Amino acid sequence: MTTVSVVESLRQQIATCETQLGYLRQQLAEAEHLQQQRRLRGEESVRRTTDYDPLAHDMSYGLSDDFRSEIFAALSHAEEEQQEQSVQRWPLDRTEYKRYGRQLIMPEIGLQGQLRLKNASVLIVGVGGLGCPAAAYLVGAGVGTVGLVDGDVVEESNLHRQILHSTPRIGMTKVDSARVALNSLNPNVRLISHPTRLSPESAIATFQPYDLVLDCTDTPASRYLISDTCVLLGKPLVSASALRTDGQLMVLNNPPRAKGDGSGGPCYRCVFPKPPPPESVVSCGDGGILGPVVGVMGVLQALEAIKVITAEQPGVNGNSVRPTPADSPSLLIFSAYANPMFRSIRLRARKPKCAACSTQASVTPDALNSGSLDYVQFCGSINPVNTLSANERISVDNYAKIRMEVNPFTGMEPSRDSHILVDVREKVQFDLCSLDGSINIPFSTVSSVLTKEASEVESKWASELRSHSDKPIFVLCRLGNDSQLTVKRMKELGLDNGGQRWIGDIKGGLRAWRENVDNDFPEY
Amino acid sequence: MSEEKRKDAVQVTVEFSGGLEMLFEHQRKLQISMAKKGEEVPNVAELVSHLCNDVMKDSRKDLFVLDGTVRPGILVLINDADWELEGEDQYELQEGDNILFVSTLHGG
Ligand SMILES: [Zn+2]
């Protein structure tokens, strides 16, 4: 780039930023005005930390995403204020008729449905891949109060699926980042921040003020905790999850009848009385996730929440036609690459001996509040793999020396060919980036069992390694766990020639390699 | 031939979802034939042990079966209904049944 074009580009960027600052200042003034109006109207003021303002954050740390929406938001505030004098004439504000018009004219919603949404409060636990789209649609639909629980901050690897967050807001708490986006989407919704991880001790107090809860979290422990709390407080729960190309959705504890009442909907413990073994639990970070897959599930959570909120209350005679929600509990399974993509499964009713929702329940408010229910222990955790002895392992620094340093006896020759480097990540990961000279034997291949017939014709990978019986084998993976298990497996197969050949793992895997040896090696 | 086959075996469709297909060489759908022992009709428990012992090539058996039954966190669905509604593992297989194994997901 020439100096002239650099100067010109900088001028343009400064001009753009100044314009944007102007818009933001205008929006801030409008927002402050609106806040003051709300206080005058005697509304409960929005709970927020005193030293934080999402608009101020955007001004100092990042640029707003969409000027047009900001301007419209500002304009709609002005319009709303004009309307406040004639507020009692119609059940909704004039701006609300306009904003929600497309759903108001549907018999499933209608005026009563919209008023129910407006009076409803929904708690969204987890503002990630599920929580972002769910929150966007509920705020867009005009749910009166939306609470957001999350203790994490926005990371770059979140952005392909967590649609409320944005590049300039990396490092901001997810709750604050979501507030900026949601406030811009619909400033009429009261947003409540809970910028901490949900704990058993805080769960009841956090859930108490809300009508309905969305489980948008990502661990078994939080799923049991959220379900138990909903059962104790009698709140319906919309639970979803997603991994790779699959998603699952359940509406639980709906209707939320008293403990032991078989006509109430099942809870998470009714469906899954025992937690899965921790080694079977795969996170999105390890297994991967396709953005639209988790997006679909979050959108469906918003849909189910709207259906629960706007459902005809029993004993109330409304004159609008509304389909009754499906009575029998079900699990919706989504598989992006199966045909058909959606499948609905009939689930069991409440379990007569459920630990949470039966008369024999051991989950009680006291047990929860006192912290005596240890959900993390209940679900277990994987201990870091540590199956090898010290002389079967090598640090990344020492391995780097083996790769790079010249052999002091033979002169210049690097010793890269002196050994075999086996990378046991799955092929798709190996293809993303790998160390020069490494060969790929995916862990899934290493783990597959040798049947009686197959053991005679030994697996190709094993016989190839056997054919170079003189060279030591270094095993590498992403984080350093699968590599240890592979070393064990290779020795079981006798690839070490009864201890003649060294086989060991590279400690900490490619993560340690990047941190200690080659900062350029991609992180994914 | 097929007439004869039907008399001493039950054909069922087995499907995997939620990542379990990875334990079965990435196959989402299998056709399984379960032999009858005289008059005795094979049940789901026998199907599960057949899948674990004879079909599954992955050595991580405890990701599918634990303590003699399907591990916690896997739902078994018989013709799109929770197996608890159908007698759990004692349910006797019928020709053409669809048995779906779903591992719960936790990501979000
Ligand atoms: Zn229950």
XYZ file of C-alpha atoms and ligand atoms in Angstrom:
633
model
C 0.000 0.000 0.000
C 1.341 3.440 -0.868
C 1.638 6.194 1.746
C -1.062 8.209 -0.031
C -3.599 5.403 0.096
C -2.743 4.663 3.736
C -3.379 8.285 4.641
C -6.619 8.269 2.678
C -7.747 5.022 4.288
C -7.025 6.349 7.764
C -8.944 9.550 7.012
C -11.912 7.529 5.883
C -11.784 5.287 8.940
C -11.668 8.303 11.246
C -14.613 9.901 9.450
C -16.590 6.659 9.756
C -15.816 6.372 13.430
C -16.784 9.976 14.082
C -20.114 9.475 12.372
C -20.679 6.369 14.375
C -19.773 8.132 17.618
C -22.387 10.727 16.782
C -25.020 8.034 16.376
C -23.990 6.345 19.583
C -24.142 9.617 21.546
C -27.598 10.244 20.168
C -28.683 6.736 21.092
C -27.232 7.093 24.561
C -29.161 10.295 25.112
C -32.350 8.584 23.962
C -31.707 5.574 26.140
C -31.078 7.731 29.188
C -34.252 9.624 28.457
C -36.231 6.399 28.138
C -34.736 5.121 31.380
C -35.842 8.282 33.154
C -39.339 7.915 31.707
C -39.553 4.386 32.972
C -38.541 5.440 36.441
C -41.241 8.113 36.371
C -43.762 5.472 35.395
C -42.809 3.629 38.536
C -41.448 0.590 36.786
C -38.928 -1.463 38.608
C -35.594 -0.235 37.453
C -33.470 -2.562 35.469
C -30.953 -4.386 37.606
C -27.524 -3.616 36.215
C -24.098 -2.975 37.541
C -23.656 0.710 38.214
C -20.317 1.062 36.542
C -21.287 -0.632 33.323
C -23.281 0.633 30.395
C -23.383 -1.423 27.200
C -23.545 1.653 25.006
C -20.542 3.195 26.696
C -18.697 -0.076 26.183
C -19.475 -0.013 22.506
C -18.188 3.543 22.332
C -14.903 2.800 23.984
C -14.163 -0.745 22.826
C -15.954 -1.454 19.653
C -18.064 -0.225 16.872
C -21.746 -0.923 16.709
C -22.850 -3.514 14.198
C -25.625 -1.804 12.387
C -26.144 1.939 12.165
C -29.581 1.652 10.667
C -31.000 -0.384 13.527
C -29.534 2.076 16.015
C -31.226 4.996 14.304
C -34.525 3.171 14.088
C -34.238 2.248 17.740
C -33.688 5.878 18.612
C -36.597 6.989 16.431
C -38.939 4.411 17.914
C -38.153 5.696 21.400
C -39.212 9.157 20.341
C -42.432 7.787 18.882
C -43.126 5.765 21.989
C -42.820 8.815 24.188
C -45.390 10.689 22.136
C -47.735 7.800 22.649
C -47.505 7.752 26.380
C -50.170 10.393 26.846
C -52.829 8.251 25.158
C -51.592 4.984 26.628
C -54.818 3.788 28.223
C -57.007 3.898 25.131
C -55.834 0.590 23.636
C -54.521 -2.515 25.371
C -51.136 -2.157 23.659
C -49.063 0.904 22.718
C -49.334 2.039 19.124
C -45.717 1.064 18.601
C -46.465 -2.396 19.935
C -49.299 -2.872 17.448
C -46.860 -1.984 14.717
C -43.884 -3.945 16.000
C -45.767 -7.154 16.777
C -48.401 -6.779 14.031
C -47.266 -9.814 12.031
C -47.666 -12.154 14.989
C -50.682 -10.318 16.494
C -52.846 -11.207 13.506
C -52.204 -14.907 13.995
C -54.868 -16.827 15.915
C -52.121 -18.626 17.832
C -51.073 -15.304 19.403
C -53.732 -12.583 19.064
C -54.142 -9.820 21.606
C -54.338 -12.178 24.594
C -51.220 -14.023 23.515
C -49.289 -10.792 23.111
C -50.393 -9.591 26.531
C -49.303 -12.921 28.001
C -45.904 -12.514 26.347
C -45.660 -8.972 27.669
C -46.454 -10.098 31.204
C -44.139 -13.088 31.021
C -40.609 -13.394 32.345
C -38.208 -15.947 30.925
C -34.814 -16.955 32.294
C -32.216 -18.049 29.758
C -29.395 -20.039 31.365
C -26.394 -19.976 29.023
C -25.937 -17.247 26.430
C -24.088 -19.341 23.857
C -25.074 -21.222 20.721
C -28.561 -22.044 22.029
C -29.133 -19.016 24.244
C -28.307 -16.399 21.606
C -30.942 -17.336 19.017
C -33.456 -18.220 21.735
C -33.008 -14.808 23.378
C -33.176 -12.979 20.057
C -36.552 -14.484 19.149
C -38.059 -14.082 22.626
C -36.929 -10.461 22.877
C -38.111 -9.875 19.333
C -41.512 -11.358 20.159
C -41.967 -8.963 23.065
C -41.529 -11.160 26.145
C -41.733 -8.582 28.953
C -38.695 -9.624 30.970
C -35.741 -11.746 29.917
C -33.024 -12.814 32.368
C -29.606 -13.896 31.138
C -27.278 -16.197 33.112
C -23.709 -16.812 31.974
C -20.316 -16.480 33.634
C -18.213 -16.623 30.473
C -16.725 -13.976 28.229
C -17.029 -13.829 24.445
C -14.284 -15.707 22.587
C -13.421 -15.682 18.927
C -14.321 -19.371 18.581
C -17.878 -18.583 19.758
C -18.741 -16.239 16.925
C -19.607 -18.743 14.193
C -22.718 -19.742 16.116
C -23.377 -17.343 19.006
C -25.175 -14.768 16.936
C -25.702 -12.031 19.532
C -21.985 -11.530 20.052
C -19.673 -9.752 17.663
C -16.006 -9.325 16.827
C -15.508 -6.008 18.659
C -17.042 -7.524 21.792
C -14.517 -10.353 22.215
C -13.481 -10.302 25.874
C -16.720 -8.718 27.066
C -18.941 -10.854 29.302
C -21.485 -12.801 27.268
C -24.298 -11.320 29.339
C -23.211 -7.744 28.613
C -22.568 -8.477 24.951
C -26.015 -10.043 24.582
C -27.584 -7.036 26.302
C -26.098 -4.677 23.737
C -27.530 -6.714 20.861
C -30.903 -7.405 22.487
C -31.389 -3.823 23.599
C -30.793 -2.704 20.059
C -33.240 -5.308 18.756
C -36.085 -4.408 21.089
C -35.574 -1.707 23.730
C -39.018 -2.388 25.222
C -37.889 -5.616 26.847
C -36.573 -5.492 30.385
C -33.262 -7.361 30.489
C -31.865 -8.688 33.735
C -28.191 -9.659 34.060
C -26.894 -12.613 36.047
C -23.259 -12.528 34.925
C -22.151 -15.568 36.958
C -22.145 -19.316 36.572
C -25.262 -20.892 38.073
C -24.548 -22.649 41.389
C -26.784 -24.876 43.552
C -26.708 -22.243 46.289
C -27.858 -19.438 43.989
C -30.235 -21.380 41.736
C -33.492 -21.019 43.690
C -33.067 -17.295 44.300
C -32.118 -16.749 40.652
C -35.054 -18.729 39.201
C -37.725 -17.533 41.649
C -38.943 -14.397 39.823
C -39.329 -16.069 36.426
C -42.261 -17.903 34.838
C -40.313 -20.170 32.532
C -36.709 -21.356 32.157
C -34.642 -22.220 29.085
C -31.727 -24.603 29.590
C -29.124 -23.460 27.074
C -26.121 -24.816 28.992
C -23.535 -27.381 27.966
C -22.805 -29.784 30.821
C -24.732 -32.663 32.440
C -24.240 -31.122 35.909
C -25.961 -27.875 34.956
C -28.784 -29.777 33.245
C -29.616 -31.704 36.435
C -29.313 -28.560 38.569
C -31.614 -26.539 36.308
C -34.211 -29.311 36.116
C -34.195 -29.864 39.886
C -34.628 -26.148 40.557
C -37.511 -25.915 38.078
C -39.230 -28.873 39.757
C -38.796 -27.345 43.234
C -40.218 -24.022 42.090
C -42.902 -25.442 39.781
C -41.646 -23.857 36.576
C -41.788 -25.366 33.101
C -38.407 -25.972 31.468
C -37.465 -25.916 27.797
C -34.276 -27.920 27.437
C -32.146 -28.275 24.314
C -28.681 -29.461 23.394
C -26.570 -29.856 20.291
C -23.342 -31.457 19.143
C -21.768 -31.879 15.712
C -24.762 -32.276 13.374
C -27.375 -33.388 15.927
C -29.729 -31.646 18.316
C -32.294 -32.620 20.942
C -35.233 -30.734 22.446
C -37.573 -31.478 25.342
C -40.206 -29.480 27.202
C -39.942 -30.709 30.781
C -42.002 -30.314 33.944
C -44.905 -29.142 31.789
C -47.445 -28.816 33.249
C -45.487 -28.231 36.480
C -47.754 -30.085 38.881
C -47.008 -30.872 42.531
C -44.537 -33.581 43.504
C -45.978 -37.036 42.982
C -48.793 -35.776 40.738
C -48.568 -38.143 37.777
C -50.366 -35.689 35.499
C -47.395 -33.324 35.644
C -44.775 -33.481 32.924
C -41.603 -35.533 33.485
C -38.406 -33.823 34.594
C -34.847 -34.339 33.337
C -34.264 -36.964 36.065
C -37.376 -38.904 35.007
C -35.887 -39.241 31.525
C -32.265 -39.637 32.647
C -32.221 -40.959 36.244
C -28.469 -41.591 36.090
C -25.870 -39.266 34.609
C -23.842 -40.533 31.658
C -20.310 -41.750 32.410
C -18.061 -38.695 32.101
C -15.909 -40.272 29.385
C -19.008 -40.459 27.153
C -19.662 -36.720 27.421
C -18.304 -34.788 24.451
C -18.214 -30.986 24.395
C -18.598 -28.762 21.337
C -14.939 -27.851 21.787
C -13.890 -31.476 21.360
C -16.597 -32.840 19.065
C -17.317 -29.757 17.004
C -20.602 -28.033 16.252
C -22.180 -26.665 13.092
C -23.610 -23.163 13.690
C -27.024 -23.647 12.073
C -27.522 -26.943 13.936
C -27.313 -25.363 17.374
C -29.127 -22.324 15.945
C -32.091 -24.467 14.908
C -32.314 -25.906 18.406
C -32.169 -22.458 20.068
C -34.860 -21.136 17.736
C -37.027 -24.159 18.581
C -36.572 -23.406 22.291
C -37.915 -19.892 21.698
C -40.836 -21.397 19.793
C -41.688 -23.858 22.561
C -41.403 -21.066 25.139
C -43.841 -18.913 23.150
C -46.237 -21.877 22.905
C -46.100 -22.480 26.673
C -46.528 -18.792 27.529
C -49.399 -18.117 25.142
C -51.201 -21.408 25.787
C -54.796 -21.127 26.918
C -54.869 -21.158 30.719
C -57.157 -23.905 32.051
C -60.437 -22.507 33.318
C -60.030 -19.245 31.437
C -62.547 -18.711 28.646
C -60.752 -17.001 25.840
C -62.466 -16.638 22.525
C -59.386 -17.039 20.396
C -58.765 -20.293 18.584
C -55.552 -21.820 19.788
C -54.311 -25.344 19.357
C -53.821 -27.182 22.616
C -50.189 -28.134 23.210
C -49.318 -31.757 22.704
C -50.208 -33.566 25.896
C -47.779 -36.444 25.828
C -44.175 -35.563 26.604
C -41.830 -35.958 23.692
C -38.231 -35.641 22.623
C -37.502 -33.994 19.310
C -34.375 -35.284 17.596
C -32.720 -33.263 14.859
C -30.076 -34.799 12.612
C -28.861 -32.434 9.925
C -27.524 -35.219 7.701
C -30.300 -37.788 8.178
C -33.475 -38.106 6.210
C -35.913 -37.034 7.566
C -34.042 -34.421 9.602
C -36.625 -34.292 12.388
C -38.012 -37.117 14.458
C -40.342 -36.938 17.434
C -40.166 -39.599 20.100
C -42.825 -40.364 22.715
C -41.298 -40.135 26.185
C -42.221 -41.749 29.472
C -44.420 -39.939 31.982
C -43.142 -38.909 35.408
C -41.235 -41.677 37.137
C -43.032 -42.815 40.314
C -39.695 -42.936 42.168
C -38.008 -39.905 40.607
C -35.400 -38.333 42.901
C -36.737 -34.860 42.055
C -40.441 -34.853 41.164
C -41.941 -37.801 43.085
C -43.184 -37.962 46.664
C -39.969 -39.836 47.480
C -37.799 -37.034 46.182
C -34.434 -36.526 47.820
C -33.914 -33.229 46.054
C -35.296 -30.579 48.426
C -34.944 -26.781 48.656
C -32.885 -27.147 51.837
C -30.533 -29.662 50.244
C -30.067 -27.370 47.267
C -29.598 -24.132 49.229
C -27.143 -25.686 51.663
C -24.954 -26.882 48.808
C -25.128 -30.489 50.025
C -26.149 -31.622 46.528
C -22.900 -31.843 44.626
C -23.846 -31.906 40.956
C -20.295 -31.998 39.703
C -19.543 -35.032 41.831
C -22.880 -36.636 40.848
C -21.935 -36.372 37.187
C -18.297 -37.222 37.770
C -15.374 -35.881 35.828
C -12.654 -37.342 33.720
C -9.333 -37.419 35.439
C -6.569 -36.261 33.158
C -5.126 -39.353 31.536
C -1.937 -40.312 33.309
C -1.292 -43.920 32.462
C 2.316 -43.813 31.363
C 5.484 -43.767 33.392
C 7.957 -40.899 33.120
C 10.287 -42.803 30.785
C 7.463 -43.386 28.322
C 6.937 -39.647 27.895
C 8.838 -36.751 26.403
C 8.297 -32.992 26.686
C 7.650 -30.908 23.585
C 10.937 -29.044 24.161
C 12.978 -32.223 24.168
C 11.120 -33.566 21.166
C 11.835 -30.283 19.341
C 15.546 -30.860 19.993
C 15.316 -34.337 18.539
C 13.666 -32.878 15.436
C 15.776 -29.816 14.920
C 19.217 -30.328 16.328
C 22.052 -31.665 14.330
C 23.463 -34.924 15.392
C 26.771 -34.133 17.144
C 28.407 -37.300 15.811
C 27.318 -37.361 12.188
C 27.445 -33.633 11.537
C 24.635 -31.840 9.702
C 21.989 -34.473 9.393
C 18.788 -33.564 11.261
C 17.404 -36.573 13.017
C 13.871 -36.286 11.672
C 14.095 -39.580 9.799
C 15.477 -41.359 12.807
C 12.030 -41.926 14.293
C 8.356 -42.304 13.465
C 5.979 -39.506 14.501
C 2.389 -40.741 14.751
C -0.388 -38.138 14.988
C -3.566 -39.806 16.319
C -6.013 -36.950 15.760
C -8.917 -37.777 13.469
C -8.106 -37.309 9.792
C -10.194 -34.152 9.396
C -8.121 -32.462 12.099
C -4.842 -33.829 10.760
C -5.705 -32.307 7.370
C -6.109 -28.859 8.978
C -2.502 -28.662 10.097
C 0.175 -31.144 11.081
C 3.864 -31.418 11.802
C 6.164 -32.195 8.884
C 6.865 -35.868 8.514
C 4.095 -37.043 10.849
C 1.881 -39.917 9.806
C -1.818 -40.024 10.672
C -3.330 -43.022 12.449
C -6.654 -41.766 13.866
C -7.449 -42.736 17.446
C -10.741 -44.274 16.305
C -8.729 -46.662 14.130
C -6.362 -47.456 16.983
C -9.344 -48.153 19.274
C -11.163 -50.490 16.946
C -11.019 -53.991 18.245
C -9.271 -56.755 16.382
C -11.824 -59.466 15.831
C -10.649 -63.063 15.736
C -10.681 -63.152 11.949
C -8.982 -59.783 11.637
C -6.173 -60.511 14.065
C -4.673 -62.959 11.591
C -4.638 -60.312 8.922
C -3.275 -57.663 11.235
C -4.519 -54.103 10.882
C -2.644 -52.302 8.164
C -1.415 -49.546 10.429
C 0.000 -51.994 12.969
C 1.812 -54.107 10.412
C 3.308 -50.997 8.799
C 4.687 -49.855 12.127
C 5.969 -53.362 12.744
C 7.903 -53.312 9.493
C 10.112 -50.454 10.768
C 10.893 -52.183 14.016
C 14.161 -50.299 14.645
C 12.761 -46.754 14.806
C 11.357 -45.304 18.019
C 7.721 -44.150 17.834
C 6.583 -40.776 19.158
C 2.830 -40.403 19.529
C 1.150 -37.008 19.338
C -2.447 -35.755 19.620
C -4.306 -32.498 20.228
C -4.080 -32.291 24.028
C -2.003 -35.260 25.131
C -4.646 -37.775 26.302
C -5.335 -39.979 23.280
C -1.605 -40.171 22.654
C -1.040 -41.893 26.020
C -3.836 -44.376 25.411
C -2.372 -45.091 21.989
C 1.070 -45.808 23.453
C -0.555 -48.298 25.811
C -2.446 -49.920 22.978
C 0.661 -50.178 20.780
C 2.502 -51.943 23.572
C -0.425 -54.325 24.089
C -0.097 -55.189 20.421
C 3.585 -55.879 20.965
C 4.808 -53.120 18.656
C 7.625 -52.370 21.101
C 9.218 -55.773 20.506
C 9.081 -56.657 24.155
C 10.717 -53.376 25.182
C 13.385 -53.360 22.424
C 11.852 -50.349 20.726
C 10.965 -47.087 22.531
C 7.333 -45.992 22.202
C 6.178 -42.891 24.060
C 3.902 -39.892 23.937
C 4.643 -36.215 23.514
C 3.361 -34.556 26.682
C 0.589 -32.005 26.273
C 0.180 -32.667 22.557
C -0.010 -30.002 19.899
C -1.332 -27.462 22.391
C 1.948 -27.661 24.326
C 3.841 -27.647 21.015
C 2.190 -24.352 20.081
C 2.715 -22.826 23.516
C 6.347 -23.834 23.980
C 7.860 -24.468 20.563
C 6.014 -23.032 17.587
C 3.638 -20.147 18.268
C 2.668 -20.175 14.619
C 1.067 -23.604 14.788
C -2.671 -22.913 14.347
C -5.014 -23.033 17.314
C -8.484 -24.331 16.530
C -35.895 -69.048 0.885
C -36.984 -65.801 2.478
C -40.165 -67.489 3.714
C -38.007 -69.998 5.475
C -35.765 -67.271 6.865
C -38.691 -65.445 8.416
C -39.710 -68.489 10.417
C -36.514 -68.783 12.414
C -35.368 -65.167 12.576
C -36.674 -61.655 13.233
C -35.524 -58.789 11.025
C -35.291 -55.398 12.733
C -33.907 -51.986 11.820
C -31.398 -50.585 14.283
C -30.536 -46.883 14.205
C -27.983 -44.791 16.077
C -28.092 -41.081 16.882
C -26.305 -38.508 19.002
C -22.801 -39.781 18.235
C -23.371 -43.504 18.904
C -22.976 -44.122 15.174
C -19.265 -43.376 15.680
C -18.964 -46.561 17.717
C -20.461 -48.494 14.801
C -18.151 -47.345 12.017
C -20.272 -44.260 11.343
C -23.282 -46.325 10.319
C -26.547 -44.666 11.291
C -28.801 -47.515 10.191
C -28.336 -51.302 10.263
C -30.537 -54.213 9.300
C -30.172 -56.893 11.942
C -31.462 -60.428 11.845
C -31.988 -62.063 15.233
C -32.355 -65.827 15.299
C -35.247 -67.367 17.204
C -34.487 -70.191 19.615
C -37.321 -72.555 18.898
C -40.471 -70.818 20.050
C -38.505 -68.223 22.016
C -38.535 -64.752 20.474
C -35.390 -62.649 21.015
C -35.862 -59.541 23.163
C -34.151 -56.150 23.228
C -31.672 -57.296 25.878
C -30.420 -59.976 23.485
C -30.295 -57.469 20.645
C -28.168 -55.137 22.785
C -25.680 -57.880 23.665
C -25.527 -58.998 20.028
C -24.767 -55.409 18.949
C -22.132 -55.036 21.659
C -20.411 -58.398 21.202
C -20.730 -59.124 17.500
C -21.461 -55.915 15.610
C -19.503 -53.216 17.432
C -15.857 -53.129 16.349
C -14.815 -50.256 18.617
C -13.039 -51.496 21.741
C -14.679 -48.826 23.918
C -17.604 -51.130 24.781
C -18.473 -49.210 27.938
C -19.516 -46.253 25.816
C -22.469 -48.436 24.767
C -23.041 -51.075 27.442
C -22.323 -50.776 31.156
C -23.210 -53.323 33.868
C -24.967 -55.565 31.396
C -27.339 -52.989 29.974
C -27.323 -49.891 27.822
C -25.253 -47.268 29.674
C -26.865 -44.246 31.387
C -27.393 -41.392 28.978
C -28.635 -43.583 26.136
C -32.345 -43.674 25.379
C -33.697 -46.767 23.691
C -36.690 -46.123 21.494
C -38.870 -48.879 20.168
C -40.848 -47.755 17.128
C -40.418 -44.114 18.179
C -41.503 -44.670 21.782
C -39.391 -44.738 24.934
C -38.679 -48.384 25.778
C -40.043 -47.774 29.284
C -43.440 -47.623 27.610
C -42.829 -51.009 25.982
C -41.367 -53.183 28.743
C -37.735 -52.053 28.516
C -35.200 -54.736 27.632
C -37.747 -57.550 27.995
C -39.670 -56.272 24.969
C -39.907 -59.107 22.434
C -38.753 -58.105 18.973
C -41.246 -58.234 16.161
C -40.596 -58.405 12.450
C -39.873 -54.921 11.082
C -39.407 -53.199 14.444
C -37.354 -50.027 14.531
C -34.983 -49.788 17.486
C -33.306 -46.408 17.885
C -30.426 -45.780 20.285
C -29.980 -42.100 21.133
C -27.083 -40.763 23.148
C -27.950 -37.584 25.020
C -26.137 -34.512 23.899
C -24.883 -31.882 26.296
C -23.364 -29.207 24.092
C -24.986 -25.835 23.724
Zn -38.781 -36.417 37.711
